[in-house]
Coordinates of C-alpha atoms and ligand atoms in Angstrom, one line a residue:
M1 CA 93.9 110.7 107.9
C2 CA 92.8 108.5 110.7
G3 CA 89.2 106.4 110.4
I4 CA 87.1 106.4 113.0
V5 CA 84.1 104.1 113.4
A6 CA 81.5 104.0 116.6
Y7 CA 78.1 102.1 116.5
V8 CA 75.7 101.7 119.0
G9 CA 72.4 99.5 118.8
P10 CA 71.0 96.4 119.1
K11 CA 74.0 93.9 117.5
D12 CA 77.9 93.0 118.3
A13 CA 79.8 95.9 117.8
A14 CA 82.7 94.8 116.9
P15 CA 82.8 93.1 113.8
I16 CA 80.9 96.7 112.8
L17 CA 84.3 98.6 113.0
L18 CA 86.9 96.1 112.0
E19 CA 84.6 95.7 108.8
G20 CA 84.1 99.5 108.8
L21 CA 87.7 100.1 109.7
Q22 CA 89.0 97.9 107.2
R23 CA 86.9 100.0 104.2
L24 CA 88.9 103.3 106.0
E25 CA 92.0 101.9 106.2
Y26 CA 92.9 104.2 103.0
R27 CA 93.2 106.9 105.8
G28 CA 95.9 105.7 107.8
Y29 CA 97.1 102.2 108.4
D30 CA 100.3 101.9 110.5
S31 CA 98.1 100.8 113.8
A32 CA 94.7 100.2 114.7
G33 CA 92.1 99.8 117.8
V34 CA 88.8 99.2 118.6
V35 CA 86.5 99.3 121.6
V36 CA 83.3 98.1 123.0
S37 CA 81.5 99.0 126.0
N38 CA 80.2 95.7 127.9
R39 CA 80.1 96.1 131.8
G40 CA 83.6 98.6 131.4
L41 CA 85.4 99.0 128.7
K42 CA 87.6 96.1 126.6
M43 CA 90.0 97.2 124.3
R44 CA 92.9 95.5 121.5
K45 CA 95.0 97.6 119.9
V46 CA 98.0 97.1 118.0
K47 CA 100.4 98.5 115.4
G48 CA 100.1 96.9 111.7
R49 CA 96.7 96.6 110.1
V50 CA 93.0 95.9 110.6
A51 CA 93.6 92.9 109.4
D52 CA 96.7 92.5 112.4
L53 CA 93.3 94.0 114.6
A54 CA 91.5 91.1 113.9
A55 CA 93.7 88.3 114.8
V56 CA 93.5 89.8 118.2
V57 CA 90.4 90.3 118.9
P58 CA 88.7 87.9 120.7
A59 CA 85.6 85.8 119.4
R60 CA 84.1 86.7 123.0
F61 CA 84.4 90.4 122.5
K62 CA 80.9 91.5 123.0
G63 CA 79.6 94.8 123.5
T64 CA 76.8 96.5 121.9
L65 CA 78.3 99.7 121.9
G66 CA 81.8 100.8 120.5
I67 CA 84.6 102.7 119.1
G68 CA 87.4 101.6 116.5
H69 CA 90.2 104.3 115.0
T70 CA 93.0 103.0 112.0
R71 CA 95.9 105.1 112.1
W72 CA 98.3 107.7 110.3
A73 CA 100.8 108.6 112.8
T74 CA 101.0 112.7 113.6
H75 CA 102.2 112.8 117.6
G76 CA 104.3 109.1 118.4
A77 CA 105.3 106.5 116.1
P78 CA 103.4 103.6 115.1
S79 CA 103.1 101.9 118.3
D80 CA 100.8 99.1 120.3
V81 CA 100.6 102.3 123.1
N82 CA 100.3 105.2 120.5
A83 CA 97.3 103.2 119.2
H84 CA 93.8 104.7 119.1
P85 CA 91.8 104.6 121.2
H86 CA 92.8 105.7 124.5
L87 CA 91.4 105.4 128.0
S88 CA 91.7 107.7 131.0
A89 CA 93.2 106.1 134.1
D90 CA 90.1 105.1 135.8
E91 CA 89.5 103.2 132.3
R92 CA 86.1 105.2 132.8
I93 CA 86.5 107.5 129.1
A94 CA 87.7 105.8 126.3
V95 CA 88.2 108.0 122.8
V96 CA 89.6 108.0 119.2
H97 CA 90.9 110.6 117.4
N98 CA 92.0 112.2 113.8
G99 CA 93.8 115.7 113.8
I100 CA 96.1 117.6 115.3
I101 CA 96.0 119.1 119.8
E102 CA 97.9 121.7 118.6
N103 CA 98.6 122.9 122.5
A104 CA 98.4 119.1 123.3
D105 CA 101.9 119.5 125.5
E106 CA 100.9 122.2 127.5
L107 CA 97.6 120.2 128.4
R108 CA 99.9 117.4 128.9
A109 CA 102.4 119.5 131.4
K110 CA 98.9 121.0 133.4
L111 CA 97.5 117.6 133.3
E112 CA 100.9 115.7 134.6
A113 CA 101.5 118.7 137.6
D114 CA 97.7 117.5 138.9
G115 CA 98.9 113.7 139.2
A116 CA 98.0 112.1 135.5
V117 CA 100.1 109.6 133.8
F118 CA 100.7 109.7 130.7
L119 CA 100.7 106.4 128.5
S120 CA 101.1 107.1 125.1
E121 CA 103.3 109.4 122.9
T122 CA 100.0 111.2 121.5
D123 CA 98.2 114.2 121.8
T124 CA 94.8 112.6 121.5
E125 CA 95.0 111.1 125.3
V126 CA 95.2 114.1 126.7
L127 CA 91.1 114.7 125.5
A128 CA 90.7 111.3 127.8
H129 CA 92.2 112.7 130.7
L130 CA 90.3 116.0 130.4
I131 CA 87.3 114.1 129.7
A132 CA 87.3 111.9 132.3
R133 CA 88.1 114.8 134.9
T134 CA 84.3 116.8 134.4
V135 CA 82.8 113.4 133.7
E136 CA 81.5 113.0 136.9
D137 CA 80.1 116.3 137.8
A138 CA 78.3 116.5 134.3
E139 CA 75.0 116.5 133.3
S140 CA 75.7 114.1 130.3
L141 CA 79.1 113.2 128.6
A142 CA 78.2 115.3 125.7
E143 CA 79.0 118.6 128.8
A144 CA 81.9 116.8 129.6
V145 CA 83.4 116.0 125.9
R146 CA 81.9 120.3 125.2
A147 CA 84.1 121.0 128.3
A148 CA 87.3 119.4 127.4
L149 CA 86.9 120.5 123.5
K150 CA 87.2 124.1 124.3
R151 CA 90.4 123.9 126.1
V152 CA 91.5 122.2 122.9
V153 CA 93.5 124.0 120.1
G154 CA 93.8 122.4 116.7
T155 CA 91.4 120.4 114.3
Y156 CA 89.7 117.3 115.5
G157 CA 87.2 114.8 114.6
V158 CA 86.8 112.8 117.8
A159 CA 84.0 109.4 119.1
V160 CA 83.7 109.0 122.5
I161 CA 82.7 106.2 125.1
D162 CA 82.5 106.2 128.9
A163 CA 81.5 103.0 130.4
Q164 CA 78.9 104.4 133.0
R165 CA 76.9 105.8 129.9
P166 CA 76.6 102.1 127.8
G167 CA 74.1 103.8 125.4
E168 CA 75.7 107.0 123.6
V169 CA 78.5 107.7 121.3
V170 CA 79.7 111.5 121.4
V171 CA 81.3 112.2 118.3
A172 CA 82.6 116.3 117.3
R173 CA 84.4 117.9 114.4
N174 CA 86.4 120.2 114.0
G175 CA 88.8 120.7 110.7
S176 CA 87.8 116.6 110.5
P177 CA 85.1 114.6 108.8
I178 CA 82.1 112.8 110.7
V179 CA 79.5 111.7 108.8
L180 CA 76.5 109.9 111.3
G181 CA 74.3 106.8 110.0
I182 CA 71.2 106.0 110.5
G183 CA 70.0 102.7 110.9
E184 CA 67.3 100.9 112.0
K185 CA 66.9 100.8 115.6
E186 CA 70.6 101.4 115.6
M187 CA 73.2 104.7 114.4
F188 CA 77.0 105.0 113.3
A189 CA 79.6 107.4 113.1
A190 CA 82.9 107.4 110.7
S191 CA 84.6 109.5 109.4
D192 CA 84.0 108.4 105.9
V193 CA 80.4 107.1 104.1
A194 CA 82.8 104.1 103.7
A195 CA 82.5 102.9 106.3
L196 CA 78.6 103.4 106.2
V197 CA 77.5 101.7 102.9
R198 CA 77.3 98.7 103.5
Y199 CA 74.5 99.4 106.4
T200 CA 72.6 102.7 105.5
R201 CA 72.8 104.9 103.0
Q202 CA 71.1 108.3 104.9
V203 CA 73.3 109.7 106.5
V204 CA 74.2 113.4 108.0
H205 CA 77.9 115.2 107.8
L206 CA 78.3 117.8 111.0
E207 CA 79.4 120.7 110.3
D208 CA 83.0 122.1 112.4
G209 CA 82.2 122.6 116.0
E210 CA 79.4 120.4 115.9
L211 CA 79.0 117.7 117.9
A212 CA 76.5 114.8 117.8
V213 CA 75.0 112.2 120.4
L214 CA 74.1 109.1 118.7
K215 CA 71.8 106.0 120.7
A216 CA 70.6 103.2 118.7
D217 CA 67.0 104.9 118.7
G218 CA 68.3 108.2 116.9
F219 CA 70.6 111.5 117.8
N220 CA 70.8 115.1 118.8
T221 CA 73.3 117.4 116.4
F222 CA 73.9 120.2 118.5
S223 CA 76.4 124.0 117.6
S224 CA 79.7 124.3 119.9
D225 CA 77.4 126.8 122.5
A226 CA 75.4 123.7 122.7
R227 CA 72.0 124.7 121.2
E228 CA 70.5 121.7 119.3
T229 CA 70.7 122.1 115.1
A230 CA 68.5 120.4 112.4
K231 CA 70.1 118.5 110.3
E232 CA 68.3 117.0 107.2
P233 CA 69.6 113.2 105.9
L234 CA 70.8 113.2 102.8
T235 CA 71.2 109.7 100.7
V236 CA 74.3 108.7 99.1
D237 CA 74.2 106.7 96.0
W238 CA 77.3 105.3 96.6
E239 CA 77.0 101.0 97.4
A240 CA 78.9 98.5 99.4
G241 CA 80.1 96.6 95.7
H242 CA 81.8 99.8 94.6
Y243 CA 84.4 99.5 97.2
D244 CA 85.2 95.5 97.0
T245 CA 88.2 95.2 94.6
G246 CA 85.8 93.6 92.0
G247 CA 87.7 90.7 91.3
Y248 CA 91.1 93.0 90.5
E249 CA 93.9 92.4 92.5
H250 CA 94.6 96.0 93.6
Y251 CA 92.4 99.1 93.7
L252 CA 94.8 100.3 92.0
L253 CA 94.3 98.5 88.8
K254 CA 90.0 98.1 89.1
E255 CA 90.9 102.4 89.6
I256 CA 93.0 102.7 87.0
S257 CA 90.7 100.0 84.4
E258 CA 87.4 101.4 85.4
Q259 CA 87.9 104.9 83.4
P260 CA 85.8 104.7 80.5
E261 CA 83.1 104.3 82.8
T262 CA 84.0 106.4 85.3
V263 CA 84.5 109.3 82.3
A264 CA 81.5 108.8 80.7
R265 CA 80.0 109.7 84.1
T266 CA 81.9 112.9 84.4
L267 CA 80.4 113.4 80.8
R268 CA 77.1 112.2 81.5
G269 CA 74.2 114.5 80.7
R270 CA 76.9 117.6 80.4
L271 CA 77.8 117.9 76.7
D272 CA 75.4 120.0 73.8
D273 CA 75.2 118.8 70.2
R274 CA 73.2 121.7 69.5
F275 CA 74.9 125.0 70.6
H276 CA 78.5 122.5 70.9
I277 CA 78.7 124.1 74.7
A278 CA 78.6 122.4 78.5
H279 CA 76.0 122.1 80.4
L280 CA 77.2 122.3 84.4
G281 CA 74.1 123.7 86.5
G282 CA 76.1 123.2 89.7
L283 CA 78.4 125.6 89.0
N284 CA 75.6 128.6 90.0
M285 CA 76.4 131.5 87.9
D286 CA 74.5 132.8 84.4
A287 CA 76.1 133.5 81.5
R288 CA 76.9 137.0 82.4
E289 CA 78.3 136.2 85.6
S290 CA 80.6 133.3 83.1
R291 CA 81.8 136.1 81.5
S292 CA 83.2 138.7 83.6
F293 CA 86.2 136.5 85.0
R294 CA 89.6 137.9 83.4
R295 CA 91.9 135.4 86.0
V296 CA 91.0 131.9 86.6
K297 CA 93.1 130.3 89.8
I298 CA 92.6 126.6 90.3
I299 CA 94.3 125.4 93.5
G300 CA 94.1 121.7 95.2
C301 CA 97.2 119.0 96.4
G302 CA 99.3 116.1 94.9
S303 CA 97.6 115.1 92.1
A304 CA 94.7 117.2 92.1
Y305 CA 97.2 120.0 91.8
Y306 CA 98.6 118.4 88.7
S307 CA 95.0 118.0 87.1
G308 CA 94.1 121.4 88.0
Q309 CA 97.6 122.4 85.9
I310 CA 95.9 120.2 83.0
G311 CA 93.1 122.5 84.0
A312 CA 94.6 125.5 83.5
Q313 CA 96.5 125.0 80.3
L314 CA 92.6 124.0 79.0
I315 CA 91.2 127.0 80.2
E316 CA 93.8 129.1 79.0
E317 CA 93.4 127.6 75.5
L318 CA 89.9 127.2 75.1
A319 CA 88.5 130.4 76.8
R320 CA 91.4 132.1 76.2
I321 CA 91.7 133.3 80.1
P322 CA 94.7 133.9 81.3
S323 CA 95.1 130.3 84.1
D324 CA 97.7 129.2 86.4
A325 CA 97.2 125.7 89.0
E326 CA 98.9 126.0 92.7
P327 CA 99.2 123.4 95.5
A328 CA 96.9 124.8 97.4
S329 CA 99.0 123.8 100.6
E330 CA 101.2 126.9 99.4
F331 CA 98.4 129.6 98.2
R332 CA 97.1 129.5 101.7
Y333 CA 100.0 130.4 103.5
R334 CA 101.0 133.3 101.9
S335 CA 98.7 135.6 102.1
P336 CA 96.8 135.2 98.2
V337 CA 95.8 138.6 96.8
V338 CA 92.0 137.4 96.2
E339 CA 90.6 140.1 93.2
P340 CA 86.7 140.1 92.5
D341 CA 87.1 139.5 88.8
T342 CA 89.1 135.8 90.0
L343 CA 87.4 132.9 89.6
Y344 CA 88.7 129.9 91.9
V345 CA 88.8 126.5 91.4
A346 CA 89.5 124.4 94.1
I347 CA 89.6 120.4 93.1
S348 CA 90.2 117.5 95.3
Q349 CA 89.2 114.1 95.2
S350 CA 88.2 113.4 98.8
G351 CA 86.7 116.8 99.4
E352 CA 88.5 117.1 102.7
T353 CA 92.2 117.4 101.8
Y354 CA 92.7 120.2 104.6
D355 CA 94.9 122.3 103.2
T356 CA 92.4 122.7 100.5
L357 CA 89.4 123.4 102.6
A358 CA 91.5 125.8 104.6
A359 CA 92.3 127.5 101.1
V360 CA 88.8 128.0 100.3
Q361 CA 87.8 129.0 103.8
E362 CA 90.5 131.9 103.4
L363 CA 89.5 132.7 100.1
K364 CA 85.5 133.1 101.2
R365 CA 87.2 135.4 104.0
K366 CA 88.2 137.0 101.3
G367 CA 85.4 137.4 99.1
G368 CA 86.9 135.7 96.9
R369 CA 84.1 133.2 94.2
V370 CA 85.1 129.6 94.4
L371 CA 84.2 127.0 92.3
G372 CA 84.6 123.3 93.8
I373 CA 86.1 120.3 91.8
V374 CA 85.2 117.4 94.2
N375 CA 84.3 113.6 93.6
T376 CA 82.9 113.2 97.2
V377 CA 79.5 114.3 97.2
G378 CA 78.1 116.4 100.9
S379 CA 81.8 116.6 101.5
A380 CA 83.6 119.4 103.3
I381 CA 84.8 121.0 100.7
A382 CA 81.7 120.7 98.1
R383 CA 79.7 122.7 101.2
E384 CA 81.9 125.2 101.5
V385 CA 82.2 126.1 97.7
D386 CA 80.0 128.1 95.8
G387 CA 79.3 125.7 93.1
G388 CA 81.3 123.7 91.1
V389 CA 81.4 120.0 89.3
Y390 CA 81.0 116.8 90.8
L391 CA 82.6 114.0 89.0
H392 CA 80.4 111.2 90.1
A393 CA 83.6 108.9 89.4
G394 CA 82.9 106.4 92.3
P395 CA 84.8 105.9 95.6
E396 CA 88.3 105.8 95.0
V397 CA 90.1 103.6 97.2
S398 CA 93.6 102.9 96.3
V399 CA 95.6 105.4 97.7
A400 CA 96.9 106.6 94.8
S401 CA 94.7 108.6 92.6
T402 CA 94.3 107.5 89.1
K403 CA 90.4 107.8 87.7
A404 CA 89.8 110.7 90.4
F405 CA 92.4 112.5 88.3
T406 CA 91.1 111.7 84.7
S407 CA 87.3 112.8 85.8
T408 CA 89.1 116.2 86.9
A409 CA 90.9 116.8 83.8
V410 CA 87.8 116.6 82.1
A411 CA 85.1 118.4 84.5
F412 CA 88.4 120.8 83.7
A413 CA 87.2 120.4 80.1
L414 CA 84.2 120.8 80.2
L415 CA 84.1 124.4 82.1
A416 CA 87.0 125.5 79.8
L417 CA 83.8 124.7 76.8
H418 CA 81.8 126.5 79.2
L419 CA 83.6 129.3 79.9
G420 CA 84.9 128.9 76.0
R421 CA 81.4 129.2 74.5
V422 CA 80.2 132.2 76.4
R423 CA 83.0 134.5 75.2
D424 CA 84.7 133.7 71.9
L425 CA 85.3 130.0 71.4
S426 CA 83.5 129.5 67.9
P427 CA 80.5 126.9 67.5
A428 CA 83.3 124.9 65.5
D429 CA 85.6 124.7 68.3
G430 CA 83.3 123.8 70.9
R431 CA 82.1 120.9 68.4
R432 CA 85.5 119.6 67.8
V433 CA 86.1 119.6 71.4
V434 CA 82.4 118.2 72.0
Q435 CA 82.8 115.4 69.8
G436 CA 86.6 114.8 71.6
L437 CA 85.3 114.8 74.8
R438 CA 82.1 111.9 73.6
A439 CA 85.5 109.7 72.0
L440 CA 87.6 109.8 75.3
P441 CA 86.2 106.4 76.9
G442 CA 86.3 104.2 74.1
Q443 CA 90.2 105.7 73.6
I444 CA 90.8 104.5 77.0
E445 CA 89.6 101.5 76.0
E446 CA 92.1 101.1 73.5
I447 CA 95.0 102.0 75.8
L448 CA 93.8 100.0 78.4
T449 CA 94.8 96.7 75.6
L450 CA 98.5 98.3 76.0
E451 CA 98.3 96.8 79.2
P452 CA 100.7 93.8 78.7
R453 CA 103.4 96.0 76.8
I454 CA 103.3 98.6 79.0
K455 CA 103.9 96.1 82.2
E456 CA 106.8 94.3 80.1
L457 CA 108.7 97.6 80.1
A458 CA 107.6 98.5 83.0
G459 CA 109.6 95.4 84.4
K460 CA 112.7 96.9 81.9
Y461 CA 112.6 100.0 83.7
A462 CA 111.2 99.3 87.6
D463 CA 115.1 98.7 89.2
S464 CA 116.4 101.9 87.8
P465 CA 117.6 103.5 90.7
S466 CA 115.7 106.4 89.2
M467 CA 114.0 108.0 86.1
M468 CA 113.7 111.3 84.3
F469 CA 110.1 112.4 83.4
V470 CA 109.9 115.0 80.7
G471 CA 106.9 116.4 78.6
R472 CA 106.6 120.5 76.9
V473 CA 103.2 122.8 77.5
R474 CA 100.6 120.4 77.4
G475 CA 102.7 117.8 77.9
Y476 CA 104.3 118.6 81.0
P477 CA 101.8 118.0 83.9
V478 CA 101.2 114.6 82.3
A479 CA 105.2 114.1 83.1
R480 CA 104.7 115.4 86.5
E481 CA 101.6 113.4 87.2
G482 CA 103.1 110.1 85.6
A483 CA 106.7 110.7 87.8
Q484 CA 104.3 111.4 91.0
K485 CA 102.6 107.8 90.2
L486 CA 105.7 105.8 89.7
K487 CA 107.3 107.9 92.7
E488 CA 104.2 107.2 95.5
V489 CA 103.4 103.5 94.0
S490 CA 107.2 102.1 93.1
Y491 CA 109.0 104.6 95.1
V492 CA 111.0 104.6 92.7
H493 CA 112.7 108.1 92.6
A494 CA 111.4 110.2 89.4
E495 CA 112.3 113.6 88.5
A496 CA 109.2 116.1 86.1
Y497 CA 110.8 118.4 84.2
P498 CA 109.5 121.0 81.3
A499 CA 111.3 119.0 78.2
S500 CA 112.4 123.0 77.6
E501 CA 114.2 123.2 80.6
L502 CA 116.5 119.9 80.5
K503 CA 119.7 121.7 78.8
H504 CA 119.2 123.8 81.4
G505 CA 120.3 122.3 84.4
P506 CA 118.8 118.6 85.0
L507 CA 120.5 116.9 82.2
A508 CA 124.1 116.8 84.0
L509 CA 121.8 113.9 85.2
I510 CA 121.3 112.0 81.9
G511 CA 123.4 108.7 81.6
P512 CA 122.5 105.2 81.3
E513 CA 121.2 104.3 84.5
M514 CA 118.6 107.5 84.8
P515 CA 115.7 106.5 82.0
T516 CA 113.5 109.4 80.3
V517 CA 109.8 108.8 80.1
A518 CA 109.4 111.9 77.2
I519 CA 105.8 112.7 76.4
V520 CA 105.3 113.3 72.5
P521 CA 102.1 113.9 71.9
D522 CA 101.4 115.0 68.1
D523 CA 101.5 118.9 68.4
E524 CA 103.1 121.9 67.3
L525 CA 105.8 121.6 69.8
L526 CA 106.5 118.0 68.0
D527 CA 110.1 119.2 66.9
K528 CA 110.7 120.6 69.7
N529 CA 110.4 117.7 71.6
L530 CA 112.7 115.4 69.3
T531 CA 115.2 117.1 69.9
T532 CA 115.3 116.9 73.1
L533 CA 114.9 113.1 72.9
G534 CA 118.1 114.2 70.8
E535 CA 120.2 115.7 73.4
I536 CA 119.6 112.7 75.8
R537 CA 120.2 109.6 73.4
A538 CA 123.4 111.7 72.7
R539 CA 124.4 111.7 76.8
G540 CA 123.8 107.8 76.6
G541 CA 120.1 108.2 78.2
R542 CA 117.4 105.1 77.8
V543 CA 114.3 107.2 75.9
L544 CA 110.6 105.7 76.3
M545 CA 108.2 107.7 74.4
V546 CA 104.5 108.1 75.1
G547 CA 103.2 109.7 72.2
H548 CA 101.3 109.4 68.8
R549 CA 103.4 108.1 66.3
E550 CA 106.4 104.9 66.9
A551 CA 109.4 107.1 66.9
D552 CA 112.6 107.4 64.9
P553 CA 114.6 104.2 66.5
R554 CA 117.5 106.8 67.3
L555 CA 116.1 108.5 69.0
A556 CA 113.6 106.1 71.8
D557 CA 114.6 103.0 72.5
D558 CA 111.0 102.4 73.4
C559 CA 107.1 103.7 72.5
L560 CA 103.9 103.5 73.3
V561 CA 101.7 105.3 70.6
V562 CA 98.2 106.0 72.1
P563 CA 95.2 107.2 70.2
R564 CA 95.1 111.1 69.0
N565 CA 92.3 113.3 70.2
E566 CA 92.0 117.1 69.7
I567 CA 95.5 118.4 71.1
E568 CA 93.8 120.4 74.2
L569 CA 92.2 116.8 75.5
D570 CA 95.5 114.6 74.7
P571 CA 97.0 115.3 78.3
I572 CA 93.6 113.2 79.6
L573 CA 94.7 110.1 77.0
L574 CA 98.5 110.5 77.7
S575 CA 98.4 110.0 81.3
I576 CA 96.9 107.6 80.9
P577 CA 99.7 104.5 80.2
L578 CA 101.6 106.5 83.1
Q579 CA 99.2 105.2 85.3
L580 CA 100.1 101.3 84.4
F581 CA 103.7 101.5 83.8
A582 CA 103.6 102.8 87.4
Y583 CA 101.3 100.3 88.8
H584 CA 103.7 97.6 86.9
A585 CA 105.9 99.3 88.4
A586 CA 105.0 98.5 91.7
V587 CA 104.4 95.4 91.2
A588 CA 107.4 94.0 90.0
L589 CA 108.7 95.6 93.1
G590 CA 106.9 93.8 95.3
R591 CA 105.5 97.2 96.3
D592 CA 102.3 97.7 98.8
V593 CA 100.1 98.8 96.0
D594 CA 96.9 100.3 96.9
K595 CA 99.1 101.7 100.8
P596 CA 102.2 103.2 99.8
R597 CA 104.6 103.6 102.9
N598 CA 103.8 106.5 105.0
L599 CA 101.2 107.8 102.5
A600 CA 97.3 108.2 103.3
K601 CA 95.4 109.1 100.8
S602 CA 92.9 111.6 102.9
V603 CA 94.7 114.3 104.1
T604 CA 92.9 116.1 107.1
V605 CA 96.2 117.5 108.7
E606 CA 98.3 120.3 108.2
Ligands
G6P1 C1 96.9 112.8 99.4 C2 96.8 112.0 98.6 C3 97.2 112.3 96.9 C4 96.4 113.3 96.3 C5 96.3 114.0 97.3 C6 94.8 115.4 97.4 O1 98.8 113.4 99.2 O2 98.5 110.5 98.2 O3 96.8 110.8 96.3 O4 96.0 113.1 95.3 O5 96.2 113.8 98.9 O6 94.0 114.4 97.1 P1 92.9 115.3 97.0 O7 91.2 114.4 97.9 O8 91.8 116.5 97.7 O9 92.3 115.5 95.8

């Protein structure tokens, strides 16, 4: 949520900042701005995309130090004036900020009473004014920034420059990510390594409360009480090429198409054919501990939450441990009872979603044992948890999650296999699951060949004002994620219901204008699901069935047949046609597929 980039070194800053902002656009894309220092500050900022900003940055926008920002509005509508950076009145200090300053109104009133004139409606502008007031007498810019941040309540990742100290950038973190990039006689900082990997693979993650001073020849980090901290750089293995569209028209299609490979990567080195178990070294738990849990509670937001529902089902079925999933955003606010014999699992592609991070921190405060299922190595949630499973799915750029969703479900299958095999899951069932998991990448390839047919169906149904998605038990999270994908990228209203609940209310909505996508695997609930289809058709509803066999034309208008795996793993495969369906519906409707309106990928505000 909001992307920050900073540069100091021998090169021109503006092209590096703009390139970095482009990489961070998934975090917010309603306005963007840059400022460089060169005998005074030069700034350009606009409502719109980074490309709109690039168009107004003149060729002679020289300066070897600068900061940039791409915004997802919280305080004040998207506009040129509300875009970051924000300057102090004397144009000496420039600030970019990601997060929310909760006491901004109070600070603003005090500053205004003292003569300050504000130009924007943002919470961020107070920081520029606060820093400018102390910078003259402060020993360093860092000291002035620290003093200002002491007065702030809320979350931030910030980058600050001072026109009178043209050799340094100060960055600080509290709740919103800041990563430093270490170059050759140059330093970078950004909200995410995505903006850095083109220039360096050596990174340092700031912890909450830390501040860093960047100069061309190096950096220093400090704790909130100004003590210097020692940080070991980490080498990231994601490459610049991973962030390109790779010849696809959209990142979303690229990421859907990558799934045979990304699922294979999540599985790599983790399946054992001898004992039919999963090797998950990162769990940091021995067999005895793994046996000790009596419940599993899974938390995550958005698609992560829906993949958690698939996970809960897998753990309950394979390990026979009562399991459920809940939105992390709800969990953290309801003062949850935290029990020692419950295993908590937090899911996050980005590892930075604030609601999920806050839920993990609440759990840790109460002594809960928390595992993370995370894609981004070194991210805040990955660092906070007691152990976990990395997805190794590579960077996910499109705002709507696809490959991280399937890899999370696969990681849960591994966790369920592990927990099952230290309990009562038989070697024979273990073998069945291991073989099923090994078959997934090839079967995903097969599903991807259905794309032309799915495109045709998406075109057929995309002009519906609303769609219903139904599934029973294992199929229900699939239906929820299918509805979520359609809503996110095509803006077509979609409801997801357990097929069993349809007759208890939502059937009233069904008619020719509200088609249903029905998830109908060949499991023990097949007959029940077919009955539901009959009930929908009897009310004039159109049905697109996604399952394992062609349906009786009396029960479904259209049918998508996907390969069958083990019944526990089928939800993973059944999700994939729905991703393609949402993608092609969005394209047919002319939507901004990778950056849907109002959304952002990494939601680092509450
Ligand atoms: C946002 C995105 C969703 C995503 C969710 C969780 O709401 O729009 O697509 O599923 O955050 O993100 P995470 O990075 O924690 O998996």
